[in-house]
Amino acid sequence: MVNESPESKEDKDQTAQTGKDVQINGNGHDEKHDTQDDHNGKPVQIVLSESDHDFRLNEKALEDILTQNDVKDKKVVVVSVAGAYRKGKSFLLDFFLRYLKRNDKANDDWLGKDDEALTGFPWRGGSQRETTGILLWNKPFLCQMPDGEEVVVLLMDTQGAFDKQSTIKDCAVIFALSTMISSVQIYNISQNIQEDHLQHLQIFTEYGRVALENSQCKPFQVLQFLVRDWSYPYEYPYGKKGGSDLLAERLEISPEQHEELRQLRQHIHSCYEQINCFLMPHPGFVVSTNPKFNGHLSDIQQEFRDSVKLLVESILAPENLIIKKISGCKLTCKDLLHYFKVNKSF
């Protein structure tokens, strides 16, 4: 369940609700925000994880983001990343953030300089979870569609699933809520698309679909499988084409399959308007094993840099932006705020 922030707790939780405790330095060391960071935006917790395994909607922070005068009446695109903990979701999302920050420069080389640290959503190396609840970048980005319409792009980070502190219900709530809110849900998985990934996806999407039982359309828009550290490019090459072929093989429905396997795949197909897949190479062992790694491109394998550039542009380039819809109707930021409030509990 996601609960509204009680008025009596507002002062007590003000620091957490405004996101001031969220670190944004790339290496995870304790550092205070500087004015430049705050000016450029920062991650803010809009759904907070409670000690009793409930989730609380931070309505004030959400209103501050979605009711800004220059965005509230514009249509909105919401890109979310979800999946197991410690699999590089926040690290990846900061490349999306970098693209959006530099999109107005008409510069194809938006990845930046080799010695430039990767900042934005908090991430760090190690085995312990970093993100809790749901985070939203508090500075919406205005982007122009090919037809000239200006839309708002929001980036959402989510608590990793399957850590020792989370129940299966916790994982389902976070995944379901982020799927319901997003127009593109990136399902971040490691090394391969396995049967357990599909089983978890079925559980999570069913949780959200129940909340949308009155919908006459497929309840969710775009599911983007993102397979990290793909090790078999000789079978399926990195990128969109290899991912598409792998996905077709993994989601294939045939008469020879056990009924349970067929129903699982039919369920997934019935939930999403569009399902894609992208295969990513390993970023290099400096990224995964050096505790001092801070996101410098020089420490990241060129193959990964090339792939992440293609991935980000395949989702955020103007011609690829997907506006959030509910029952076929496109939402504005103001509509999205209402939708959040309506679906704050299941």
Short mmCIF file of C-alpha atoms in Angstrom, two decimals:
data_model
loop_
_atom_site.label_atom_id
_atom_site.label_comp_id
_atom_site.label_asym_id
_atom_site.label_seq_id
_atom_site.Cartn_x
_atom_site.Cartn_y
_atom_site.Cartn_z
CA MET A 1 0.00 0.00 0.00
CA VAL A 2 1.15 3.55 -0.74
CA ASN A 3 -0.15 6.04 1.78
CA GLU A 4 -0.42 9.81 1.63
CA SER A 5 2.01 11.68 3.88
CA PRO A 6 0.12 12.56 7.08
CA GLU A 7 0.13 16.25 7.93
CA SER A 8 1.37 15.47 11.44
CA LYS A 9 4.54 13.93 10.01
CA GLU A 10 5.29 16.65 7.49
CA ASP A 11 7.75 18.59 9.62
CA LYS A 12 9.41 15.46 10.94
CA ASP A 13 9.96 14.06 7.46
CA GLN A 14 10.68 17.35 5.68
CA THR A 15 14.30 16.49 5.02
CA ALA A 16 13.47 13.12 3.50
CA GLN A 17 10.50 14.48 1.55
CA THR A 18 12.42 17.27 -0.13
CA GLY A 19 15.18 14.90 -1.11
CA LYS A 20 17.95 16.84 0.65
CA ASP A 21 19.45 13.68 2.09
CA VAL A 22 19.82 12.03 -1.30
CA GLN A 23 23.45 12.00 -2.38
CA ILE A 24 24.07 12.83 -6.00
CA ASN A 25 27.82 12.32 -6.28
CA GLY A 26 28.73 9.45 -8.54
CA ASN A 27 30.98 7.50 -6.20
CA GLY A 28 28.59 7.28 -3.28
CA HIS A 29 30.81 9.16 -0.79
CA ASP A 30 29.12 11.53 1.63
CA GLU A 31 29.06 14.98 0.07
CA LYS A 32 26.71 17.92 0.48
CA HIS A 33 24.82 19.38 -2.43
CA ASP A 34 26.26 22.54 -3.84
CA THR A 35 24.13 25.29 -5.36
CA GLN A 36 24.99 24.18 -8.87
CA ASP A 37 23.62 20.69 -8.18
CA ASP A 38 20.35 22.06 -6.77
CA HIS A 39 20.01 24.48 -9.67
CA ASN A 40 20.37 21.65 -12.20
CA GLY A 41 17.97 19.40 -10.33
CA LYS A 42 18.28 16.50 -7.92
CA PRO A 43 16.56 13.18 -7.18
CA VAL A 44 13.62 13.45 -4.78
CA GLN A 45 11.81 10.59 -3.06
CA ILE A 46 8.19 10.66 -4.14
CA VAL A 47 7.39 7.26 -2.63
CA LEU A 48 9.03 6.52 0.71
CA SER A 49 9.66 3.07 2.13
CA GLU A 50 8.42 2.65 5.70
CA SER A 51 9.79 0.30 8.35
CA ASP A 52 6.49 -1.63 8.46
CA HIS A 53 6.79 -2.53 4.75
CA ASP A 54 4.25 0.05 3.68
CA PHE A 55 5.00 2.83 1.22
CA ARG A 56 4.03 6.45 1.68
CA LEU A 57 3.31 8.88 -1.15
CA ASN A 58 5.22 12.13 -0.75
CA GLU A 59 2.44 14.27 -2.14
CA LYS A 60 4.10 17.62 -1.45
CA ALA A 61 7.28 16.74 -3.36
CA LEU A 62 5.25 15.33 -6.25
CA GLU A 63 3.13 18.48 -6.47
CA ASP A 64 6.26 20.64 -6.47
CA ILE A 65 7.51 18.80 -9.55
CA LEU A 66 4.32 18.32 -11.55
CA THR A 67 2.57 21.65 -10.95
CA GLN A 68 5.37 23.93 -12.08
CA ASN A 69 3.84 26.57 -14.34
CA ASP A 70 5.91 25.71 -17.39
CA VAL A 71 5.07 21.99 -17.31
CA LYS A 72 1.72 21.35 -15.62
CA ASP A 73 -0.39 21.60 -18.79
CA LYS A 74 2.07 19.87 -21.13
CA LYS A 75 1.87 16.20 -22.08
CA VAL A 76 4.32 14.00 -20.19
CA VAL A 77 6.76 11.18 -20.96
CA VAL A 78 7.82 9.03 -17.99
CA VAL A 79 10.85 6.72 -18.24
CA SER A 80 11.38 4.36 -15.31
CA VAL A 81 14.03 1.74 -14.50
CA ALA A 82 13.17 -1.27 -12.32
CA GLY A 83 14.68 -4.64 -11.48
CA ALA A 84 16.83 -6.47 -8.95
CA TYR A 85 19.05 -4.50 -6.58
CA ARG A 86 22.75 -3.85 -7.25
CA LYS A 87 22.42 -4.33 -11.00
CA GLY A 88 23.34 -0.80 -12.11
CA LYS A 89 19.92 0.82 -12.54
CA SER A 90 20.83 4.23 -11.11
CA PHE A 91 24.21 4.20 -12.89
CA LEU A 92 22.42 3.60 -16.18
CA LEU A 93 19.79 6.25 -15.52
CA ASP A 94 22.46 8.91 -15.16
CA PHE A 95 23.33 8.45 -18.84
CA PHE A 96 19.69 9.25 -19.65
CA LEU A 97 20.01 12.30 -17.45
CA ARG A 98 23.17 13.41 -19.21
CA TYR A 99 21.46 13.15 -22.60
CA LEU A 100 18.52 15.27 -21.49
CA LYS A 101 20.74 17.93 -19.95
CA ARG A 102 22.67 18.30 -23.20
CA ASN A 103 19.87 17.73 -25.66
CA ASP A 104 19.55 21.44 -26.45
CA LYS A 105 23.16 21.70 -27.61
CA ALA A 106 22.56 19.76 -30.84
CA ASN A 107 25.76 17.88 -30.03
CA ASP A 108 26.00 14.26 -31.09
CA ASP A 109 28.81 13.74 -28.57
CA TRP A 110 26.54 14.14 -25.52
CA LEU A 111 28.37 11.43 -23.56
CA GLY A 112 30.96 14.05 -22.67
CA LYS A 113 34.67 14.01 -21.87
CA ASP A 114 36.65 11.00 -20.74
CA ASP A 115 37.48 12.55 -17.36
CA GLU A 116 33.94 13.72 -16.56
CA ALA A 117 32.34 12.06 -13.51
CA LEU A 118 28.86 10.60 -13.85
CA THR A 119 26.44 12.32 -11.46
CA GLY A 120 22.70 12.55 -10.86
CA PHE A 121 20.78 9.68 -9.30
CA PRO A 122 22.77 8.20 -6.37
CA TRP A 123 24.79 5.08 -7.08
CA ARG A 124 27.88 3.37 -5.75
CA GLY A 125 29.78 0.13 -6.01
CA GLY A 126 29.38 -2.66 -3.50
CA SER A 127 26.82 -5.26 -2.51
CA GLN A 128 24.42 -3.18 -0.37
CA ARG A 129 21.31 -1.53 -1.81
CA GLU A 130 21.36 2.22 -2.45
CA THR A 131 17.92 3.35 -3.68
CA THR A 132 14.78 2.98 -1.57
CA GLY A 133 11.21 3.78 -2.55
CA ILE A 134 10.80 5.67 -5.83
CA LEU A 135 12.86 8.69 -6.86
CA LEU A 136 11.93 11.30 -9.45
CA TRP A 137 14.31 13.89 -10.90
CA ASN A 138 12.82 17.14 -9.63
CA LYS A 139 13.65 19.26 -12.67
CA PRO A 140 11.42 18.19 -15.58
CA PHE A 141 12.95 18.37 -19.06
CA LEU A 142 11.19 20.06 -21.96
CA CYS A 143 11.70 18.33 -25.29
CA GLN A 144 10.28 19.03 -28.72
CA MET A 145 8.55 16.28 -30.67
CA PRO A 146 9.10 16.01 -34.45
CA ASP A 147 5.73 17.75 -35.02
CA GLY A 148 6.88 20.73 -32.94
CA GLU A 149 4.86 19.94 -29.81
CA GLU A 150 6.77 20.52 -26.57
CA VAL A 151 6.45 17.70 -24.03
CA VAL A 152 7.81 17.06 -20.55
CA VAL A 153 10.22 14.18 -19.87
CA LEU A 154 10.52 12.73 -16.36
CA LEU A 155 13.09 10.19 -15.16
CA MET A 156 12.18 7.72 -12.40
CA ASP A 157 14.45 5.46 -10.35
CA THR A 158 13.13 2.61 -8.20
CA GLN A 159 14.11 0.53 -5.20
CA GLY A 160 15.86 -2.66 -6.26
CA ALA A 161 13.98 -5.91 -5.83
CA PHE A 162 14.97 -9.05 -3.92
CA ASP A 163 17.31 -7.60 -1.32
CA LYS A 164 17.24 -9.06 2.20
CA GLN A 165 15.03 -6.23 3.52
CA SER A 166 12.24 -6.49 0.95
CA THR A 167 9.31 -8.89 0.87
CA ILE A 168 7.90 -10.11 -2.42
CA LYS A 169 4.96 -7.77 -1.80
CA ASP A 170 7.36 -4.82 -1.44
CA CYS A 171 8.96 -5.71 -4.76
CA ALA A 172 5.57 -6.13 -6.43
CA VAL A 173 4.26 -2.78 -5.18
CA ILE A 174 7.29 -0.84 -6.38
CA PHE A 175 7.40 -2.54 -9.79
CA ALA A 176 3.64 -2.31 -10.29
CA LEU A 177 3.41 1.35 -9.29
CA SER A 178 6.35 2.38 -11.47
CA THR A 179 4.88 0.40 -14.39
CA MET A 180 1.49 2.05 -13.95
CA ILE A 181 3.02 5.53 -13.85
CA SER A 182 5.60 5.17 -16.63
CA SER A 183 5.13 5.28 -20.37
CA VAL A 184 8.38 3.28 -20.77
CA GLN A 185 9.36 0.76 -18.10
CA ILE A 186 12.92 -0.51 -18.43
CA TYR A 187 13.20 -3.98 -16.87
CA ASN A 188 16.87 -4.16 -15.93
CA ILE A 189 18.13 -7.76 -15.71
CA SER A 190 21.53 -9.40 -15.63
CA GLN A 191 23.13 -11.59 -18.30
CA ASN A 192 20.09 -13.30 -19.81
CA ILE A 193 16.27 -13.46 -19.95
CA GLN A 194 15.50 -16.41 -17.69
CA GLU A 195 12.22 -18.06 -16.82
CA ASP A 196 12.30 -16.64 -13.29
CA HIS A 197 12.51 -13.11 -14.75
CA LEU A 198 9.28 -13.80 -16.64
CA GLN A 199 7.64 -15.33 -13.56
CA HIS A 200 8.49 -12.30 -11.45
CA LEU A 201 7.23 -10.04 -14.21
CA GLN A 202 3.92 -11.90 -14.20
CA ILE A 203 3.54 -11.42 -10.43
CA PHE A 204 4.44 -7.74 -10.59
CA THR A 205 2.25 -6.86 -13.56
CA GLU A 206 -0.74 -8.77 -12.17
CA TYR A 207 -0.46 -6.68 -9.02
CA GLY A 208 -0.71 -3.51 -11.11
CA ARG A 209 -3.31 -4.85 -13.51
CA VAL A 210 -5.73 -5.51 -10.64
CA ALA A 211 -5.52 -1.81 -9.79
CA LEU A 212 -6.45 -1.01 -13.40
CA GLU A 213 -9.16 -3.65 -13.80
CA ASN A 214 -11.58 -1.19 -15.38
CA SER A 215 -9.24 -0.41 -18.25
CA GLN A 216 -10.57 -1.44 -21.67
CA CYS A 217 -7.09 -1.35 -23.25
CA LYS A 218 -3.86 -3.16 -22.50
CA PRO A 219 -3.00 -1.67 -19.10
CA PHE A 220 0.64 -0.77 -19.73
CA GLN A 221 2.51 0.86 -22.57
CA VAL A 222 6.14 -0.06 -23.29
CA LEU A 223 8.21 -2.73 -21.55
CA GLN A 224 11.90 -2.53 -22.42
CA PHE A 225 13.89 -5.58 -21.36
CA LEU A 226 17.47 -4.46 -20.81
CA VAL A 227 19.89 -7.37 -20.53
CA ARG A 228 23.09 -6.19 -18.85
CA ASP A 229 26.49 -7.92 -19.24
CA TRP A 230 25.27 -9.99 -22.20
CA SER A 231 27.96 -12.63 -22.85
CA TYR A 232 26.75 -14.28 -26.06
CA PRO A 233 27.06 -11.69 -28.85
CA TYR A 234 28.02 -14.51 -31.20
CA GLU A 235 24.46 -15.83 -30.82
CA TYR A 236 22.58 -12.53 -30.59
CA PRO A 237 24.54 -9.30 -31.21
CA TYR A 238 24.50 -6.37 -28.80
CA GLY A 239 21.80 -3.79 -29.27
CA LYS A 240 18.21 -3.64 -30.42
CA LYS A 241 18.31 -6.23 -33.22
CA GLY A 242 19.95 -8.93 -31.12
CA GLY A 243 17.59 -8.11 -28.27
CA SER A 244 14.55 -8.37 -30.53
CA ASP A 245 15.61 -11.80 -31.77
CA LEU A 246 16.36 -13.06 -28.26
CA LEU A 247 13.03 -11.74 -26.97
CA ALA A 248 11.10 -13.42 -29.77
CA GLU A 249 12.73 -16.73 -28.85
CA ARG A 250 12.13 -16.34 -25.10
CA LEU A 251 8.48 -15.23 -25.44
CA GLU A 252 7.56 -17.68 -28.19
CA ILE A 253 4.33 -19.57 -27.60
CA SER A 254 4.05 -23.07 -29.06
CA PRO A 255 1.66 -26.02 -28.71
CA GLU A 256 4.52 -28.16 -27.34
CA GLN A 257 4.94 -25.95 -24.27
CA HIS A 258 3.46 -26.81 -20.91
CA GLU A 259 0.22 -24.91 -20.32
CA GLU A 260 1.80 -22.97 -17.45
CA LEU A 261 4.56 -21.67 -19.74
CA ARG A 262 2.05 -20.70 -22.43
CA GLN A 263 -0.17 -18.86 -19.95
CA LEU A 264 2.82 -16.99 -18.57
CA ARG A 265 3.76 -15.67 -22.00
CA GLN A 266 0.18 -14.91 -22.94
CA HIS A 267 -0.16 -12.89 -19.73
CA ILE A 268 2.92 -10.80 -20.49
CA HIS A 269 1.78 -10.13 -24.06
CA SER A 270 -1.66 -9.12 -22.80
CA CYS A 271 -0.27 -6.52 -20.41
CA TYR A 272 1.85 -4.34 -22.72
CA GLU A 273 1.19 -2.45 -25.92
CA GLN A 274 4.81 -2.93 -26.94
CA ILE A 275 7.66 -5.14 -25.69
CA ASN A 276 11.26 -4.52 -26.71
CA CYS A 277 14.68 -5.80 -25.70
CA PHE A 278 18.21 -4.38 -25.81
CA LEU A 279 21.41 -6.32 -25.13
CA MET A 280 24.24 -4.49 -23.33
CA PRO A 281 27.89 -5.53 -23.05
CA HIS A 282 29.78 -5.53 -19.76
CA PRO A 283 31.09 -2.02 -18.92
CA GLY A 284 34.51 -3.33 -17.85
CA PHE A 285 36.02 -4.57 -14.62
CA VAL A 286 37.09 -1.13 -13.44
CA VAL A 287 33.40 -0.31 -13.15
CA SER A 288 32.48 -3.48 -11.28
CA THR A 289 35.53 -4.02 -9.04
CA ASN A 290 37.17 -0.65 -8.31
CA PRO A 291 35.58 1.04 -5.26
CA LYS A 292 36.97 4.40 -6.38
CA PHE A 293 35.26 4.34 -9.77
CA ASN A 294 33.30 7.57 -10.21
CA GLY A 295 31.88 7.24 -13.70
CA HIS A 296 34.75 8.53 -15.84
CA LEU A 297 34.17 7.41 -19.42
CA SER A 298 37.87 6.57 -19.70
CA ASP A 299 37.25 3.69 -17.26
CA ILE A 300 34.30 2.31 -19.24
CA GLN A 301 34.76 -0.07 -22.15
CA GLN A 302 34.19 1.56 -25.54
CA GLU A 303 31.73 -1.16 -26.53
CA PHE A 304 29.54 -0.28 -23.55
CA ARG A 305 29.77 3.45 -24.31
CA ASP A 306 28.65 2.84 -27.89
CA SER A 307 25.76 0.65 -26.74
CA VAL A 308 24.50 2.97 -24.00
CA LYS A 309 24.48 5.83 -26.48
CA LEU A 310 22.26 3.81 -28.85
CA LEU A 311 20.01 2.71 -25.99
CA VAL A 312 19.43 6.20 -24.62
CA GLU A 313 18.72 7.67 -28.05
CA SER A 314 16.34 4.80 -28.87
CA ILE A 315 14.16 5.96 -25.97
CA LEU A 316 14.78 9.73 -25.64
CA ALA A 317 15.39 10.95 -29.18
CA PRO A 318 12.43 13.19 -30.20
CA GLU A 319 11.10 10.70 -32.71
CA ASN A 320 11.12 7.92 -30.09
CA LEU A 321 9.44 9.66 -27.15
CA ILE A 322 6.34 7.85 -25.82
CA ILE A 323 3.73 10.08 -24.15
CA LYS A 324 2.01 8.62 -21.09
CA LYS A 325 -1.52 7.39 -21.85
CA ILE A 326 -4.35 5.98 -19.78
CA SER A 327 -7.10 4.18 -21.70
CA GLY A 328 -5.82 5.78 -24.88
CA CYS A 329 -5.86 9.35 -23.50
CA LYS A 330 -2.59 11.27 -23.32
CA LEU A 331 -1.78 12.72 -19.91
CA THR A 332 -0.41 16.11 -18.89
CA CYS A 333 1.73 16.57 -15.77
CA LYS A 334 -1.38 17.75 -13.92
CA ASP A 335 -3.22 14.61 -15.01
CA LEU A 336 -0.29 12.47 -13.86
CA LEU A 337 -0.42 14.03 -10.41
CA HIS A 338 -4.10 13.11 -10.14
CA TYR A 339 -3.33 9.60 -11.37
CA PHE A 340 -0.64 9.20 -8.70
CA LYS A 341 -3.07 10.22 -5.98
CA VAL A 342 -5.81 7.92 -7.20
CA ASN A 343 -3.45 4.94 -7.30
CA LYS A 344 -1.56 5.53 -4.06
CA SER A 345 -3.04 2.35 -2.62
CA PHE A 346 -3.94 -1.02 -4.10
#
